[in-house]
Amino acid sequence: MFRNQYDTDVTTWSPAGRLFQVEYAMEAVKQGSAAIGLRSKTHVVLGCVNKANSELSSHQKKIFKVDDHIGVAIAGLTADGRVLSRYMRNECINYSFTYESPLPVGRLVVQLADKAQVCTQRSWKRPYGVGLLVAGLDESGAHLYYNCPSGNYFEYQAFAIGSRSQAAKTYLERRFESFRDASRDDLVKDALMAIRETLQGETLKSSVCTVAVVGVGEPFHILDQGTVQQMIDAFEIVAEQEGPAAEPDTDAGQEASAEPEPEQGAAAGEGVAPMDI
Protein backbone atom coordinates (compact mmCIF):
# COMPACT_ATOMS: atom_id res chain seq x y z
CA MET A 1 0.00 0.00 0.00
CA PHE A 2 2.81 2.42 0.84
CA ARG A 3 4.87 2.10 -2.35
CA ASN A 4 3.37 2.40 -5.81
CA GLN A 5 3.47 4.65 -8.85
CA TYR A 6 0.19 6.41 -8.08
CA ASP A 7 0.98 7.96 -4.70
CA THR A 8 3.40 10.73 -5.72
CA ASP A 9 0.63 13.30 -6.23
CA VAL A 10 -2.62 13.87 -4.40
CA THR A 11 -4.45 14.49 -7.71
CA THR A 12 -3.36 11.21 -9.35
CA TRP A 13 -5.99 8.49 -9.46
CA SER A 14 -5.00 4.84 -9.31
CA PRO A 15 -6.67 2.39 -11.73
CA ALA A 16 -8.70 1.13 -8.78
CA GLY A 17 -10.16 4.62 -8.25
CA ARG A 18 -8.15 5.51 -5.14
CA LEU A 19 -6.25 8.61 -4.02
CA PHE A 20 -3.36 7.18 -2.04
CA GLN A 21 -2.17 10.49 -0.58
CA VAL A 22 -5.61 10.95 1.00
CA GLU A 23 -5.50 7.42 2.37
CA TYR A 24 -2.08 8.09 3.87
CA ALA A 25 -3.49 11.15 5.62
CA MET A 26 -6.27 8.99 7.05
CA GLU A 27 -3.59 6.55 8.21
CA ALA A 28 -1.92 9.40 10.13
CA VAL A 29 -5.17 9.78 12.10
CA LYS A 30 -5.00 6.10 13.08
CA GLN A 31 -1.44 6.59 14.36
CA GLY A 32 -2.37 9.45 16.69
CA SER A 33 -3.34 9.01 20.33
CA ALA A 34 -6.98 8.10 20.88
CA ALA A 35 -9.82 10.62 21.10
CA ILE A 36 -13.45 9.78 21.89
CA GLY A 37 -16.75 11.63 21.92
CA LEU A 38 -20.30 10.84 23.02
CA ARG A 39 -23.49 12.85 23.33
CA SER A 40 -26.88 12.86 24.97
CA LYS A 41 -29.86 15.12 24.30
CA THR A 42 -28.35 17.90 26.41
CA HIS A 43 -24.58 17.32 26.68
CA VAL A 44 -21.55 16.28 24.65
CA VAL A 45 -18.38 14.89 26.24
CA LEU A 46 -14.97 14.72 24.58
CA GLY A 47 -12.02 12.74 25.92
CA CYS A 48 -8.50 12.01 24.77
CA VAL A 49 -5.38 10.15 25.86
CA ASN A 50 -2.38 12.26 26.83
CA LYS A 51 0.82 10.84 25.35
CA ALA A 52 4.28 12.36 25.74
CA ASN A 53 7.20 11.66 23.42
CA SER A 54 9.43 11.00 26.42
CA GLU A 55 9.36 11.06 30.19
CA LEU A 56 11.11 14.44 30.11
CA SER A 57 8.50 16.19 27.97
CA SER A 58 4.93 17.24 28.52
CA HIS A 59 2.07 15.95 26.39
CA GLN A 60 0.62 17.94 23.51
CA LYS A 61 -2.80 19.47 23.86
CA LYS A 62 -5.47 17.45 22.04
CA ILE A 63 -8.69 19.25 22.99
CA PHE A 64 -9.33 22.85 21.91
CA LYS A 65 -12.07 25.30 22.72
CA VAL A 66 -13.50 26.93 19.59
CA ASP A 67 -16.35 28.93 21.09
CA ASP A 68 -18.54 28.79 24.18
CA HIS A 69 -20.76 26.24 22.42
CA ILE A 70 -18.19 24.33 20.34
CA GLY A 71 -15.00 22.36 21.04
CA VAL A 72 -12.86 19.83 19.19
CA ALA A 73 -10.75 16.78 20.02
CA ILE A 74 -8.07 15.74 17.53
CA ALA A 75 -6.09 12.67 16.56
CA GLY A 76 -3.18 12.83 14.14
CA LEU A 77 -0.78 15.69 13.43
CA THR A 78 -1.24 18.16 16.28
CA ALA A 79 0.13 21.06 14.21
CA ASP A 80 -2.58 20.57 11.58
CA GLY A 81 -5.16 20.38 14.37
CA ARG A 82 -4.04 23.73 15.78
CA VAL A 83 -4.32 25.39 12.36
CA LEU A 84 -7.83 24.04 11.79
CA SER A 85 -9.02 24.94 15.29
CA ARG A 86 -7.78 28.50 14.74
CA TYR A 87 -9.70 28.60 11.45
CA MET A 88 -12.84 27.44 13.27
CA ARG A 89 -12.40 30.15 15.91
CA ASN A 90 -12.15 32.81 13.21
CA GLU A 91 -15.32 31.55 11.53
CA CYS A 92 -17.21 31.63 14.84
CA ILE A 93 -15.99 35.17 15.61
CA ASN A 94 -16.88 36.47 12.15
CA TYR A 95 -20.35 34.90 12.24
CA SER A 96 -21.04 36.24 15.74
CA PHE A 97 -19.87 39.73 14.74
CA THR A 98 -22.04 39.75 11.59
CA TYR A 99 -25.23 38.09 12.84
CA GLU A 100 -24.95 38.58 16.63
CA SER A 101 -25.73 34.90 17.23
CA PRO A 102 -23.63 31.77 17.66
CA LEU A 103 -22.60 29.85 14.55
CA PRO A 104 -24.66 26.65 14.04
CA VAL A 105 -22.50 23.56 14.55
CA GLY A 106 -23.53 21.90 11.30
CA ARG A 107 -22.60 24.94 9.21
CA LEU A 108 -19.15 25.14 10.77
CA VAL A 109 -18.57 21.43 10.13
CA VAL A 110 -19.49 21.84 6.45
CA GLN A 111 -17.08 24.78 6.11
CA LEU A 112 -14.33 22.72 7.73
CA ALA A 113 -15.04 19.78 5.42
CA ASP A 114 -14.90 22.07 2.37
CA LYS A 115 -11.52 23.39 3.51
CA ALA A 116 -10.20 19.83 3.86
CA GLN A 117 -11.61 18.82 0.47
CA VAL A 118 -9.69 21.56 -1.35
CA CYS A 119 -6.45 19.93 -0.20
CA THR A 120 -7.42 16.72 -2.01
CA GLN A 121 -7.85 18.52 -5.35
CA ARG A 122 -4.79 20.78 -5.57
CA SER A 123 -1.42 19.36 -6.59
CA TRP A 124 0.51 21.98 -4.60
CA LYS A 125 -1.25 21.13 -1.34
CA ARG A 126 -1.34 18.08 0.91
CA PRO A 127 -4.32 16.72 2.86
CA TYR A 128 -4.54 17.63 6.53
CA GLY A 129 -3.23 14.70 8.55
CA VAL A 130 -5.68 15.10 11.41
CA GLY A 131 -9.16 13.88 12.29
CA LEU A 132 -11.44 16.10 14.37
CA LEU A 133 -14.30 15.23 16.69
CA VAL A 134 -16.44 18.37 16.80
CA ALA A 135 -18.75 18.71 19.81
CA GLY A 136 -21.30 21.47 19.92
CA LEU A 137 -24.66 22.69 21.12
CA ASP A 138 -27.04 24.91 19.15
CA GLU A 139 -30.77 25.53 18.75
CA SER A 140 -31.33 22.06 17.30
CA GLY A 141 -29.66 20.29 20.24
CA ALA A 142 -26.36 18.59 21.00
CA HIS A 143 -24.17 17.40 18.12
CA LEU A 144 -21.08 15.27 17.63
CA TYR A 145 -19.38 15.23 14.22
CA TYR A 146 -16.30 13.54 12.84
CA ASN A 147 -14.34 15.41 10.15
CA CYS A 148 -12.10 13.21 8.00
CA PRO A 149 -8.97 14.33 6.07
CA SER A 150 -10.78 13.29 2.87
CA GLY A 151 -13.31 16.09 3.33
CA ASN A 152 -16.10 13.78 4.47
CA TYR A 153 -18.00 14.42 7.70
CA PHE A 154 -20.38 12.27 9.71
CA GLU A 155 -22.62 12.84 12.73
CA TYR A 156 -22.45 10.27 15.50
CA GLN A 157 -24.06 9.39 18.80
CA ALA A 158 -20.62 8.23 19.96
CA PHE A 159 -17.32 7.69 18.18
CA ALA A 160 -13.61 7.08 18.74
CA ILE A 161 -10.59 7.81 16.54
CA GLY A 162 -6.85 7.31 16.83
CA SER A 163 -4.57 4.53 17.97
CA ARG A 164 -6.31 1.53 19.59
CA SER A 165 -9.67 3.21 19.13
CA GLN A 166 -11.36 -0.05 18.12
CA ALA A 167 -11.51 -1.16 21.77
CA ALA A 168 -13.26 2.09 22.67
CA LYS A 169 -15.66 1.70 19.72
CA THR A 170 -16.58 -1.77 20.93
CA TYR A 171 -17.40 -0.39 24.38
CA LEU A 172 -19.41 2.52 22.92
CA GLU A 173 -21.35 0.19 20.60
CA ARG A 174 -22.44 -1.87 23.62
CA ARG A 175 -23.61 1.20 25.53
CA PHE A 176 -24.71 3.79 22.97
CA GLU A 177 -28.46 3.11 23.30
CA SER A 178 -28.40 4.51 26.85
CA PHE A 179 -26.44 7.66 25.94
CA ARG A 180 -29.39 9.68 24.59
CA ASP A 181 -31.13 9.93 27.97
CA ALA A 182 -27.96 9.79 30.08
CA SER A 183 -27.03 12.45 32.61
CA ARG A 184 -23.91 14.57 32.37
CA ASP A 185 -22.03 12.55 35.00
CA ASP A 186 -22.99 9.25 33.37
CA LEU A 187 -21.65 10.50 30.05
CA VAL A 188 -18.36 11.51 31.65
CA LYS A 189 -18.14 8.10 33.34
CA ASP A 190 -18.71 6.29 30.02
CA ALA A 191 -16.11 8.53 28.37
CA LEU A 192 -13.54 7.57 31.00
CA MET A 193 -14.43 3.90 30.66
CA ALA A 194 -13.96 4.12 26.88
CA ILE A 195 -10.59 5.83 27.36
CA ARG A 196 -9.56 3.04 29.74
CA GLU A 197 -10.33 0.49 27.01
CA THR A 198 -7.72 2.14 24.75
CA LEU A 199 -4.99 1.96 27.41
CA GLN A 200 -4.82 -1.85 27.27
CA GLY A 201 -3.64 -2.61 30.77
CA GLU A 202 -2.34 0.83 31.74
CA THR A 203 -3.82 2.32 34.89
CA LEU A 204 -6.35 5.04 34.18
CA LYS A 205 -5.34 8.25 35.96
CA SER A 206 -6.27 11.89 35.47
CA SER A 207 -2.72 12.57 34.29
CA VAL A 208 -3.09 10.33 31.22
CA CYS A 209 -6.43 11.66 29.97
CA THR A 210 -8.26 14.92 29.30
CA VAL A 211 -12.05 15.32 29.43
CA ALA A 212 -14.15 18.26 28.22
CA VAL A 213 -17.90 18.93 28.45
CA VAL A 214 -20.41 21.21 26.72
CA GLY A 215 -24.14 21.22 27.39
CA VAL A 216 -27.29 23.13 28.19
CA GLY A 217 -26.33 25.92 30.58
CA GLU A 218 -22.71 24.75 30.56
CA PRO A 219 -20.21 26.40 28.17
CA PHE A 220 -17.48 24.25 26.69
CA HIS A 221 -14.71 23.70 29.23
CA ILE A 222 -12.03 21.17 30.11
CA LEU A 223 -12.48 19.43 33.46
CA ASP A 224 -9.62 19.88 35.90
CA GLN A 225 -7.51 16.89 36.91
CA GLY A 226 -8.89 16.79 40.46
CA THR A 227 -12.49 16.43 39.26
CA VAL A 228 -11.53 13.74 36.75
CA GLN A 229 -9.58 11.78 39.38
CA GLN A 230 -12.55 11.91 41.78
CA MET A 231 -14.79 10.41 39.10
CA ILE A 232 -12.23 7.71 38.31
CA ASP A 233 -11.94 6.80 42.00
CA ALA A 234 -15.73 6.80 42.40
CA PHE A 235 -16.52 4.28 39.65
CA GLU A 236 -13.53 2.09 40.58
CA ILE A 237 -14.86 1.83 44.16
CA VAL A 238 -18.29 0.85 42.79
CA ALA A 239 -16.67 -1.83 40.62
CA GLU A 240 -14.77 -3.20 43.62
CA GLN A 241 -17.97 -3.35 45.68
CA GLU A 242 -19.82 -5.19 42.93
CA GLY A 243 -16.99 -7.75 42.65
CA PRO A 244 -17.11 -9.13 46.25
CA ALA A 245 -20.92 -9.23 46.10
CA ALA A 246 -20.69 -11.89 43.41
CA GLU A 247 -18.10 -14.00 45.26
CA PRO A 248 -20.46 -15.95 47.61
CA ASP A 249 -22.42 -17.35 44.65
CA THR A 250 -19.17 -18.27 42.98
CA ASP A 251 -17.90 -20.08 46.09
CA ALA A 252 -21.16 -22.01 46.41
CA GLY A 253 -20.94 -23.10 42.83
CA GLN A 254 -17.37 -24.27 43.36
CA GLU A 255 -18.32 -26.35 46.40
CA ALA A 256 -21.11 -28.06 44.47
CA SER A 257 -18.88 -28.79 41.54
CA ALA A 258 -15.80 -30.98 41.52
CA GLU A 259 -14.27 -29.20 38.53
CA PRO A 260 -11.03 -27.29 39.25
CA GLU A 261 -10.98 -23.54 38.83
CA PRO A 262 -9.41 -22.52 35.49
CA GLU A 263 -6.24 -20.49 35.68
CA GLN A 264 -6.37 -16.83 34.80
CA GLY A 265 -3.75 -14.35 33.78
CA ALA A 266 -3.30 -14.40 30.05
CA ALA A 267 -0.53 -12.15 28.92
CA ALA A 268 -1.74 -8.71 27.89
CA GLY A 269 -0.95 -7.50 24.36
CA GLU A 270 1.73 -4.92 23.98
CA GLY A 271 -0.53 -2.50 22.06
CA VAL A 272 2.00 0.32 21.87
CA ALA A 273 1.10 3.10 19.45
CA PRO A 274 3.62 3.08 16.61
CA MET A 275 3.78 6.87 16.49
CA ASP A 276 2.60 9.45 18.98
CA ILE A 277 1.32 12.39 16.97
Tab-separated table of C-alpha atoms in Angstrom:
chain	number	residue	atom	x	y	z
A	1	MET	CA	0.000	0.000	0.000
A	2	PHE	CA	2.807	2.416	0.844
A	3	ARG	CA	4.873	2.098	-2.351
A	4	ASN	CA	3.370	2.397	-5.808
A	5	GLN	CA	3.473	4.653	-8.855
A	6	TYR	CA	0.185	6.409	-8.084
A	7	ASP	CA	0.985	7.960	-4.698
A	8	THR	CA	3.402	10.731	-5.724
A	9	ASP	CA	0.633	13.298	-6.226
A	10	VAL	CA	-2.624	13.874	-4.398
A	11	THR	CA	-4.447	14.486	-7.709
A	12	THR	CA	-3.363	11.206	-9.345
A	13	TRP	CA	-5.989	8.491	-9.459
A	14	SER	CA	-4.996	4.841	-9.311
A	15	PRO	CA	-6.666	2.388	-11.731
A	16	ALA	CA	-8.702	1.134	-8.778
A	17	GLY	CA	-10.157	4.623	-8.248
A	18	ARG	CA	-8.150	5.512	-5.144
A	19	LEU	CA	-6.252	8.615	-4.023
A	20	PHE	CA	-3.357	7.180	-2.037
A	21	GLN	CA	-2.169	10.488	-0.575
A	22	VAL	CA	-5.608	10.950	0.996
A	23	GLU	CA	-5.503	7.418	2.368
A	24	TYR	CA	-2.083	8.091	3.867
A	25	ALA	CA	-3.495	11.149	5.616
A	26	MET	CA	-6.272	8.990	7.047
A	27	GLU	CA	-3.594	6.547	8.209
A	28	ALA	CA	-1.925	9.398	10.130
A	29	VAL	CA	-5.170	9.781	12.103
A	30	LYS	CA	-5.004	6.100	13.085
A	31	GLN	CA	-1.442	6.587	14.359
A	32	GLY	CA	-2.368	9.451	16.693
A	33	SER	CA	-3.342	9.014	20.329
A	34	ALA	CA	-6.984	8.096	20.877
A	35	ALA	CA	-9.822	10.617	21.099
A	36	ILE	CA	-13.447	9.782	21.888
A	37	GLY	CA	-16.747	11.629	21.919
A	38	LEU	CA	-20.298	10.837	23.016
A	39	ARG	CA	-23.494	12.846	23.330
A	40	SER	CA	-26.881	12.862	24.973
A	41	LYS	CA	-29.864	15.124	24.296
A	42	THR	CA	-28.350	17.897	26.410
A	43	HIS	CA	-24.584	17.320	26.681
A	44	VAL	CA	-21.555	16.281	24.652
A	45	VAL	CA	-18.381	14.888	26.236
A	46	LEU	CA	-14.966	14.716	24.582
A	47	GLY	CA	-12.024	12.741	25.915
A	48	CYS	CA	-8.496	12.008	24.774
A	49	VAL	CA	-5.379	10.146	25.856
A	50	ASN	CA	-2.378	12.259	26.825
A	51	LYS	CA	0.819	10.836	25.348
A	52	ALA	CA	4.279	12.360	25.742
A	53	ASN	CA	7.198	11.659	23.424
A	54	SER	CA	9.433	10.996	26.417
A	55	GLU	CA	9.363	11.062	30.194
A	56	LEU	CA	11.111	14.436	30.112
A	57	SER	CA	8.502	16.187	27.967
A	58	SER	CA	4.927	17.240	28.521
A	59	HIS	CA	2.066	15.948	26.392
A	60	GLN	CA	0.624	17.939	23.510
A	61	LYS	CA	-2.803	19.466	23.859
A	62	LYS	CA	-5.465	17.449	22.040
A	63	ILE	CA	-8.693	19.250	22.989
A	64	PHE	CA	-9.326	22.847	21.907
A	65	LYS	CA	-12.073	25.299	22.721
A	66	VAL	CA	-13.496	26.931	19.588
A	67	ASP	CA	-16.354	28.934	21.094
A	68	ASP	CA	-18.540	28.794	24.184
A	69	HIS	CA	-20.756	26.240	22.417
A	70	ILE	CA	-18.185	24.326	20.341
A	71	GLY	CA	-15.003	22.364	21.038
A	72	VAL	CA	-12.861	19.830	19.191
A	73	ALA	CA	-10.745	16.784	20.022
A	74	ILE	CA	-8.074	15.738	17.529
A	75	ALA	CA	-6.091	12.666	16.561
A	76	GLY	CA	-3.185	12.831	14.144
A	77	LEU	CA	-0.784	15.688	13.434
A	78	THR	CA	-1.242	18.158	16.277
A	79	ALA	CA	0.131	21.059	14.205
A	80	ASP	CA	-2.582	20.567	11.584
A	81	GLY	CA	-5.162	20.382	14.369
A	82	ARG	CA	-4.041	23.729	15.783
A	83	VAL	CA	-4.324	25.390	12.365
A	84	LEU	CA	-7.829	24.041	11.789
A	85	SER	CA	-9.016	24.937	15.292
A	86	ARG	CA	-7.784	28.500	14.740
A	87	TYR	CA	-9.701	28.604	11.445
A	88	MET	CA	-12.839	27.435	13.271
A	89	ARG	CA	-12.399	30.151	15.908
A	90	ASN	CA	-12.151	32.811	13.215
A	91	GLU	CA	-15.316	31.550	11.532
A	92	CYS	CA	-17.208	31.632	14.840
A	93	ILE	CA	-15.994	35.169	15.609
A	94	ASN	CA	-16.879	36.472	12.150
A	95	TYR	CA	-20.347	34.904	12.239
A	96	SER	CA	-21.036	36.240	15.741
A	97	PHE	CA	-19.867	39.731	14.742
A	98	THR	CA	-22.039	39.751	11.594
A	99	TYR	CA	-25.226	38.090	12.841
A	100	GLU	CA	-24.953	38.580	16.627
A	101	SER	CA	-25.728	34.904	17.231
A	102	PRO	CA	-23.632	31.767	17.661
A	103	LEU	CA	-22.596	29.850	14.550
A	104	PRO	CA	-24.656	26.650	14.041
A	105	VAL	CA	-22.498	23.565	14.547
A	106	GLY	CA	-23.527	21.896	11.301
A	107	ARG	CA	-22.604	24.941	9.210
A	108	LEU	CA	-19.145	25.137	10.767
A	109	VAL	CA	-18.566	21.432	10.130
A	110	VAL	CA	-19.486	21.840	6.446
A	111	GLN	CA	-17.083	24.781	6.107
A	112	LEU	CA	-14.331	22.724	7.726
A	113	ALA	CA	-15.036	19.780	5.421
A	114	ASP	CA	-14.903	22.072	2.372
A	115	LYS	CA	-11.521	23.387	3.514
A	116	ALA	CA	-10.200	19.833	3.865
A	117	GLN	CA	-11.609	18.818	0.474
A	118	VAL	CA	-9.694	21.559	-1.346
A	119	CYS	CA	-6.453	19.931	-0.204
A	120	THR	CA	-7.424	16.718	-2.011
A	121	GLN	CA	-7.855	18.522	-5.349
A	122	ARG	CA	-4.794	20.776	-5.572
A	123	SER	CA	-1.419	19.356	-6.589
A	124	TRP	CA	0.508	21.979	-4.600
A	125	LYS	CA	-1.246	21.128	-1.337
A	126	ARG	CA	-1.340	18.082	0.909
A	127	PRO	CA	-4.321	16.724	2.856
A	128	TYR	CA	-4.536	17.626	6.530
A	129	GLY	CA	-3.225	14.695	8.553
A	130	VAL	CA	-5.683	15.096	11.407
A	131	GLY	CA	-9.162	13.878	12.295
A	132	LEU	CA	-11.444	16.096	14.371
A	133	LEU	CA	-14.302	15.226	16.686
A	134	VAL	CA	-16.441	18.374	16.797
A	135	ALA	CA	-18.749	18.712	19.810
A	136	GLY	CA	-21.300	21.470	19.924
A	137	LEU	CA	-24.663	22.694	21.118
A	138	ASP	CA	-27.040	24.908	19.149
A	139	GLU	CA	-30.772	25.526	18.753
A	140	SER	CA	-31.329	22.064	17.297
A	141	GLY	CA	-29.658	20.294	20.236
A	142	ALA	CA	-26.359	18.591	21.000
A	143	HIS	CA	-24.171	17.403	18.122
A	144	LEU	CA	-21.082	15.266	17.631
A	145	TYR	CA	-19.383	15.234	14.224
A	146	TYR	CA	-16.302	13.544	12.842
A	147	ASN	CA	-14.342	15.409	10.154
A	148	CYS	CA	-12.103	13.210	7.999
A	149	PRO	CA	-8.968	14.331	6.071
A	150	SER	CA	-10.777	13.292	2.872
A	151	GLY	CA	-13.315	16.093	3.330
A	152	ASN	CA	-16.105	13.780	4.473
A	153	TYR	CA	-17.996	14.415	7.697
A	154	PHE	CA	-20.378	12.270	9.712
A	155	GLU	CA	-22.619	12.842	12.726
A	156	TYR	CA	-22.449	10.267	15.505
A	157	GLN	CA	-24.060	9.393	18.800
A	158	ALA	CA	-20.622	8.231	19.962
A	159	PHE	CA	-17.320	7.687	18.180
A	160	ALA	CA	-13.607	7.076	18.736
A	161	ILE	CA	-10.593	7.808	16.538
A	162	GLY	CA	-6.849	7.310	16.830
A	163	SER	CA	-4.575	4.528	17.969
A	164	ARG	CA	-6.311	1.534	19.586
A	165	SER	CA	-9.672	3.214	19.126
A	166	GLN	CA	-11.358	-0.051	18.125
A	167	ALA	CA	-11.505	-1.158	21.765
A	168	ALA	CA	-13.265	2.089	22.674
A	169	LYS	CA	-15.661	1.697	19.719
A	170	THR	CA	-16.583	-1.770	20.934
A	171	TYR	CA	-17.404	-0.392	24.385
A	172	LEU	CA	-19.407	2.516	22.920
A	173	GLU	CA	-21.353	0.187	20.602
A	174	ARG	CA	-22.443	-1.865	23.621
A	175	ARG	CA	-23.608	1.202	25.531
A	176	PHE	CA	-24.707	3.792	22.975
A	177	GLU	CA	-28.459	3.114	23.297
A	178	SER	CA	-28.400	4.514	26.848
A	179	PHE	CA	-26.445	7.662	25.940
A	180	ARG	CA	-29.390	9.680	24.592
A	181	ASP	CA	-31.127	9.933	27.968
A	182	ALA	CA	-27.964	9.787	30.084
A	183	SER	CA	-27.033	12.453	32.612
A	184	ARG	CA	-23.906	14.565	32.369
A	185	ASP	CA	-22.034	12.545	35.002
A	186	ASP	CA	-22.991	9.250	33.367
A	187	LEU	CA	-21.646	10.502	30.045
A	188	VAL	CA	-18.357	11.506	31.651
A	189	LYS	CA	-18.136	8.099	33.335
A	190	ASP	CA	-18.707	6.292	30.025
A	191	ALA	CA	-16.107	8.526	28.370
A	192	LEU	CA	-13.541	7.573	31.005
A	193	MET	CA	-14.425	3.896	30.660
A	194	ALA	CA	-13.961	4.124	26.884
A	195	ILE	CA	-10.595	5.828	27.361
A	196	ARG	CA	-9.561	3.041	29.736
A	197	GLU	CA	-10.329	0.489	27.010
A	198	THR	CA	-7.723	2.139	24.748
A	199	LEU	CA	-4.986	1.958	27.408
A	200	GLN	CA	-4.824	-1.846	27.274
A	201	GLY	CA	-3.645	-2.612	30.774
A	202	GLU	CA	-2.337	0.831	31.741
A	203	THR	CA	-3.820	2.321	34.892
A	204	LEU	CA	-6.353	5.044	34.182
A	205	LYS	CA	-5.340	8.254	35.962
A	206	SER	CA	-6.270	11.889	35.473
A	207	SER	CA	-2.719	12.573	34.288
A	208	VAL	CA	-3.093	10.325	31.224
A	209	CYS	CA	-6.426	11.658	29.967
A	210	THR	CA	-8.260	14.919	29.299
A	211	VAL	CA	-12.051	15.320	29.429
A	212	ALA	CA	-14.149	18.265	28.217
A	213	VAL	CA	-17.896	18.930	28.447
A	214	VAL	CA	-20.409	21.207	26.720
A	215	GLY	CA	-24.138	21.218	27.392
A	216	VAL	CA	-27.287	23.130	28.190
A	217	GLY	CA	-26.327	25.923	30.581
A	218	GLU	CA	-22.711	24.750	30.561
A	219	PRO	CA	-20.212	26.400	28.172
A	220	PHE	CA	-17.479	24.255	26.686
A	221	HIS	CA	-14.712	23.700	29.228
A	222	ILE	CA	-12.033	21.175	30.107
A	223	LEU	CA	-12.476	19.427	33.457
A	224	ASP	CA	-9.617	19.884	35.895
A	225	GLN	CA	-7.511	16.893	36.909
A	226	GLY	CA	-8.889	16.793	40.459
A	227	THR	CA	-12.488	16.428	39.257
A	228	VAL	CA	-11.535	13.743	36.746
A	229	GLN	CA	-9.577	11.783	39.377
A	230	GLN	CA	-12.548	11.906	41.781
A	231	MET	CA	-14.794	10.414	39.100
A	232	ILE	CA	-12.227	7.713	38.313
A	233	ASP	CA	-11.938	6.805	42.003
A	234	ALA	CA	-15.734	6.797	42.395
A	235	PHE	CA	-16.523	4.276	39.653
A	236	GLU	CA	-13.527	2.091	40.580
A	237	ILE	CA	-14.856	1.825	44.155
A	238	VAL	CA	-18.288	0.848	42.792
A	239	ALA	CA	-16.673	-1.831	40.616
A	240	GLU	CA	-14.767	-3.203	43.618
A	241	GLN	CA	-17.970	-3.350	45.681
A	242	GLU	CA	-19.820	-5.189	42.927
A	243	GLY	CA	-16.986	-7.747	42.653
A	244	PRO	CA	-17.109	-9.131	46.252
A	245	ALA	CA	-20.923	-9.227	46.100
A	246	ALA	CA	-20.693	-11.887	43.409
A	247	GLU	CA	-18.097	-14.004	45.259
A	248	PRO	CA	-20.461	-15.951	47.609
A	249	ASP	CA	-22.419	-17.353	44.649
A	250	THR	CA	-19.167	-18.272	42.976
A	251	ASP	CA	-17.905	-20.077	46.094
A	252	ALA	CA	-21.161	-22.009	46.412
A	253	GLY	CA	-20.941	-23.099	42.830
A	254	GLN	CA	-17.368	-24.267	43.361
A	255	GLU	CA	-18.324	-26.352	46.398
A	256	ALA	CA	-21.110	-28.056	44.475
A	257	SER	CA	-18.875	-28.786	41.535
A	258	ALA	CA	-15.800	-30.977	41.525
A	259	GLU	CA	-14.270	-29.200	38.531
A	260	PRO	CA	-11.028	-27.289	39.255
A	261	GLU	CA	-10.982	-23.537	38.827
A	262	PRO	CA	-9.408	-22.518	35.485
A	263	GLU	CA	-6.241	-20.495	35.681
A	264	GLN	CA	-6.373	-16.830	34.805
A	265	GLY	CA	-3.747	-14.352	33.779
A	266	ALA	CA	-3.296	-14.397	30.050
A	267	ALA	CA	-0.529	-12.150	28.920
A	268	ALA	CA	-1.741	-8.710	27.889
A	269	GLY	CA	-0.951	-7.499	24.364
A	270	GLU	CA	1.734	-4.921	23.983
A	271	GLY	CA	-0.526	-2.498	22.058
A	272	VAL	CA	2.001	0.321	21.868
A	273	ALA	CA	1.099	3.099	19.446
A	274	PRO	CA	3.620	3.083	16.609
A	275	MET	CA	3.782	6.870	16.487
A	276	ASP	CA	2.605	9.452	18.976
A	277	ILE	CA	1.325	12.393	16.968
